[in-house]
Amino acid sequence: MKQINFEQLALQLDEVKQLTQARVGQDDANYIRKVIVWQRVFEWSGRILLMLGFWQPLLWVVGVLSLAIGKILDNMEIGHNVMHGQYDWMNDKFINSRAYEWDIACDGSSWNRVHNYEHHTYTNIIGKDRDFGYGLLRLSNDFRWRVKNLWQFITYVLLSVLFQWGVSYHEMAAERVFFGKKKDNRDNKVSHAELKKRFFSKGAKQLVKDYVIFPILAGPLFLWVFCGNLVANLLRNLWTSTIIFCGHFTEHVHTFTEEECKNESKGQWYYRQALGSSNLKGRKWFHILTGHLSFQIEHHLFPDLPAKRYPEIAPKVQQIFQQHGIHYNTGGFWRQYGSVLKRIIRYSFP
Amino acid sequence: MQNISQFISNNLFHHKDLAGYFEPVMQVIKPAWRSGFFRSQVKGIRVLSENALKITLKPEKKWPIHTAGQHISLTIEQQGRLISRVFTIASGAKKLKETGLIDLVIRTHDKGNFTPYLGELAMNSWVNISEPMGEFIFDEQSNHTTFLAGGSGITPFIAMLDDLQENTQKHIHLLYYAKPNSHLMVDVLEKFLIRLPNFSFELLNRSQHGSFSKFVSIEHTDELLVCGPEEMYVEAEEFCKSRHIPFRAEHFQAIKPTKSLNEAARFTVKLNHGDLEVSNQDSLLSEFQSHNKPVMYGCGMGICHQCQCLKKKGIVRDIRDGSLSDNSEELIQLCVTQAVTDLELEL
Ligand code: FES
């Protein structure tokens, strides 16, 4: 790692966190409840409008969009953030990381193990953070080139289309539950049987809900609702995967080796988080729909600070980085997305 | 019915509780509407003394009528955080039936995490209460009863006296201990003297009057009811045992750190399976591991929430910034907390 005053970096960032934490309170509680209300409104208007498609197909289109937004809010601004423990301090029976379960195929606690623990602790350490490329894509020279990387762009598109299933399968694939040999250095937190059970039961619940129960409730409009749910899930998958790719796999995102990160100090940990992530610029509504993951850098530095606080701390973080000569990776959506695509394509080749 | 709603909620709403799924939506229309709680509106706040408040609440219609002597858990939202404490209801069922109101008499502590905020509750604002709980009620059979109260432990007795009929033949003697000149609701007790023919009371304080034992008339006590601090309860229990007097007690005590925070100490952790003794020098996670307790964990540095568990009772310290937790139920991360008192945890 380069010559940086890590101690000072840690002190400065800790201070940002403490000052912000001291302000967290009623506003944040009101905010998350308000987002939940909007989520319910979008989801239910969506579900109702889908049934009116036979009368005016445009209503079906609005319904699909509304349901997709409901699902996006549920996954991003509510599910992701609540499950990070950002609102545990509220002491609310339902809005906390233990109780919340989200509306996607992936079981919440499985996601928590891989994402909250592995990804957020070992961010971008090759061999430890299984989120870097998800074991499917080669995104740096840390991985040996294989022939399958030639068509990894298609793999990427498929992964985006089926993103919720990818997320759901991620822990099982990494634990090699179905295929391949188990790696010795993995200490399993959960048995394979339990992983399988959770994968199938949560997955089945989601399938039955969107593709059996709600369509059946619509009676003769079965197909309208079936297709509406399919498209809404697809839109949500594309949106979430794109935002997440932009937060982690832009061109300048760094990777680290296990060796480099041995006995890492708090400052070095912050440094790694900073270089492992990238931000997206945008308007307020855009940030909300990304679950404020458009502030991926701030999220990685302070994963359990309520995400709505990220915009207000971002300038301070950027200033601190600048002082230490650390690159603060941010840009507009299209620029960042372009650089993700470039990275995927670049590493398709040896 | 409950099973059906649970099934729907689980499968269609990915939520443990159907009412909980709609809770934030309901709150738009009905402030403080919470699944599993009752709403109650603040109808009066009166300062009784420098450190005591009387809060009058109007519980929603479906709240079950309490029996004098019972208590409730009161939950308020303070800076977005829900905090609860248990209080005995200081008024009878008769008052509730007639006016729809209940009273709580609360000792406030300037440095507390809860009571300082009670005075700030706005008129007509909403709080949450639990259903009435507890078995500490007046025995209709007993003819001669002695009440022993300490400090704000007077509240259940006020409620019991409140509910007695004017013409009751029951003999009740109340021994009320408090610091000199800080007895609460003496005016109310004086009114009872007029209304209830066989009621009498004495205002006592420990430094001047000593133990209560010499004030209890054994031949005129069929039963002793005690509500006060821990020491009073222990003393009364012994007293009654040795004299074969039936005895019932109620006491809630805020758990306070007993040792100075820098002093090494060991505390008991009550778990859902078996107890454990831990030191306050290390994180709870390390303590659990050194006792070979199976416990989930990940980063070991407070980031991943894998080591999270529910603290039911007791106080912990956050190792990162030294802050102390509240006494009541909340989620804690084992890897960044140390015990400050005995604890009860649910892993
Ligand atoms: S083990 Fe990660 S927060 Fe405790």
mmCIF file of N, CA and C and ligand atoms in Angstrom, chain A residues 117, chain B residues 285 296-308 333-336, ligand 1:
data_model
loop_
_atom_site.group_PDB
_atom_site.id
_atom_site.type_symbol
_atom_site.label_atom_id
_atom_site.label_comp_id
_atom_site.label_asym_id
_atom_site.label_seq_id
_atom_site.Cartn_x
_atom_site.Cartn_y
_atom_site.Cartn_z
ATOM 1 N N TYR A 117 -20.723 -9.845 5.750
ATOM 2 C CA TYR A 117 -19.486 -10.303 6.355
ATOM 3 C C TYR A 117 -18.348 -10.315 5.339
ATOM 4 N N LEU B 285 -17.953 -11.535 22.652
ATOM 5 C CA LEU B 285 -17.646 -12.585 21.674
ATOM 6 C C LEU B 285 -16.445 -13.408 22.145
ATOM 7 N N MET B 296 -22.338 -17.394 16.300
ATOM 8 C CA MET B 296 -22.075 -16.914 14.944
ATOM 9 C C MET B 296 -21.235 -15.651 15.007
ATOM 10 N N TYR B 297 -20.291 -15.497 14.144
ATOM 11 C CA TYR B 297 -19.564 -14.244 14.071
ATOM 12 C C TYR B 297 -18.911 -14.132 12.703
ATOM 13 N N GLY B 298 -18.413 -12.956 12.407
ATOM 14 C CA GLY B 298 -17.757 -12.760 11.120
ATOM 15 C C GLY B 298 -16.514 -11.920 11.306
ATOM 16 N N CYS B 299 -16.659 -10.609 11.049
ATOM 17 C CA CYS B 299 -15.509 -9.719 10.997
ATOM 18 C C CYS B 299 -14.816 -9.510 12.338
ATOM 19 N N GLY B 300 -15.544 -9.624 13.430
ATOM 20 C CA GLY B 300 -14.952 -9.375 14.740
ATOM 21 C C GLY B 300 -14.650 -7.905 14.986
ATOM 22 N N MET B 301 -15.147 -7.019 14.126
ATOM 23 C CA MET B 301 -14.862 -5.598 14.330
ATOM 24 C C MET B 301 -16.089 -4.688 14.192
ATOM 25 N N GLY B 302 -17.251 -5.277 14.371
ATOM 26 C CA GLY B 302 -18.449 -4.434 14.416
ATOM 27 C C GLY B 302 -19.019 -4.023 13.073
ATOM 28 N N ILE B 303 -18.583 -4.680 11.990
ATOM 29 C CA ILE B 303 -19.075 -4.254 10.675
ATOM 30 C C ILE B 303 -20.216 -5.130 10.165
ATOM 31 N N CYS B 304 -20.056 -6.441 10.377
ATOM 32 C CA CYS B 304 -20.896 -7.352 9.596
ATOM 33 C C CYS B 304 -22.210 -7.782 10.258
ATOM 34 N N HIS B 305 -22.376 -7.515 11.520
ATOM 35 C CA HIS B 305 -23.606 -7.855 12.237
ATOM 36 C C HIS B 305 -23.883 -9.362 12.321
ATOM 37 N N GLN B 306 -22.871 -10.187 12.065
ATOM 38 C CA GLN B 306 -23.093 -11.633 12.165
ATOM 39 C C GLN B 306 -23.231 -12.077 13.617
ATOM 40 N N CYS B 307 -22.582 -11.345 14.510
ATOM 41 C CA CYS B 307 -22.563 -11.751 15.917
ATOM 42 C C CYS B 307 -23.714 -11.124 16.679
ATOM 43 N N GLN B 308 -24.648 -10.546 15.934
ATOM 44 C CA GLN B 308 -25.750 -9.837 16.567
ATOM 45 C C GLN B 308 -26.605 -10.740 17.445
ATOM 46 N N GLN B 333 -24.093 -6.158 19.220
ATOM 47 C CA GLN B 333 -23.099 -6.956 18.499
ATOM 48 C C GLN B 333 -22.081 -7.450 19.525
ATOM 49 N N LEU B 334 -21.986 -8.765 19.630
ATOM 50 C CA LEU B 334 -21.144 -9.346 20.683
ATOM 51 C C LEU B 334 -19.681 -8.946 20.563
ATOM 52 N N CYS B 335 -19.196 -8.749 19.331
ATOM 53 C CA CYS B 335 -17.764 -8.514 19.155
ATOM 54 C C CYS B 335 -17.322 -7.131 19.584
ATOM 55 N N VAL B 336 -18.244 -6.209 19.748
ATOM 56 C CA VAL B 336 -17.832 -4.865 20.148
ATOM 57 C C VAL B 336 -18.497 -4.422 21.452
HETATM 58 S S1 FES C 1 -18.518 -10.287 14.065
HETATM 59 FE FE1 FES C 1 -18.901 -8.771 12.599
HETATM 60 S S2 FES C 1 -20.062 -7.361 13.723
HETATM 61 FE FE2 FES C 1 -19.447 -8.766 15.206
#
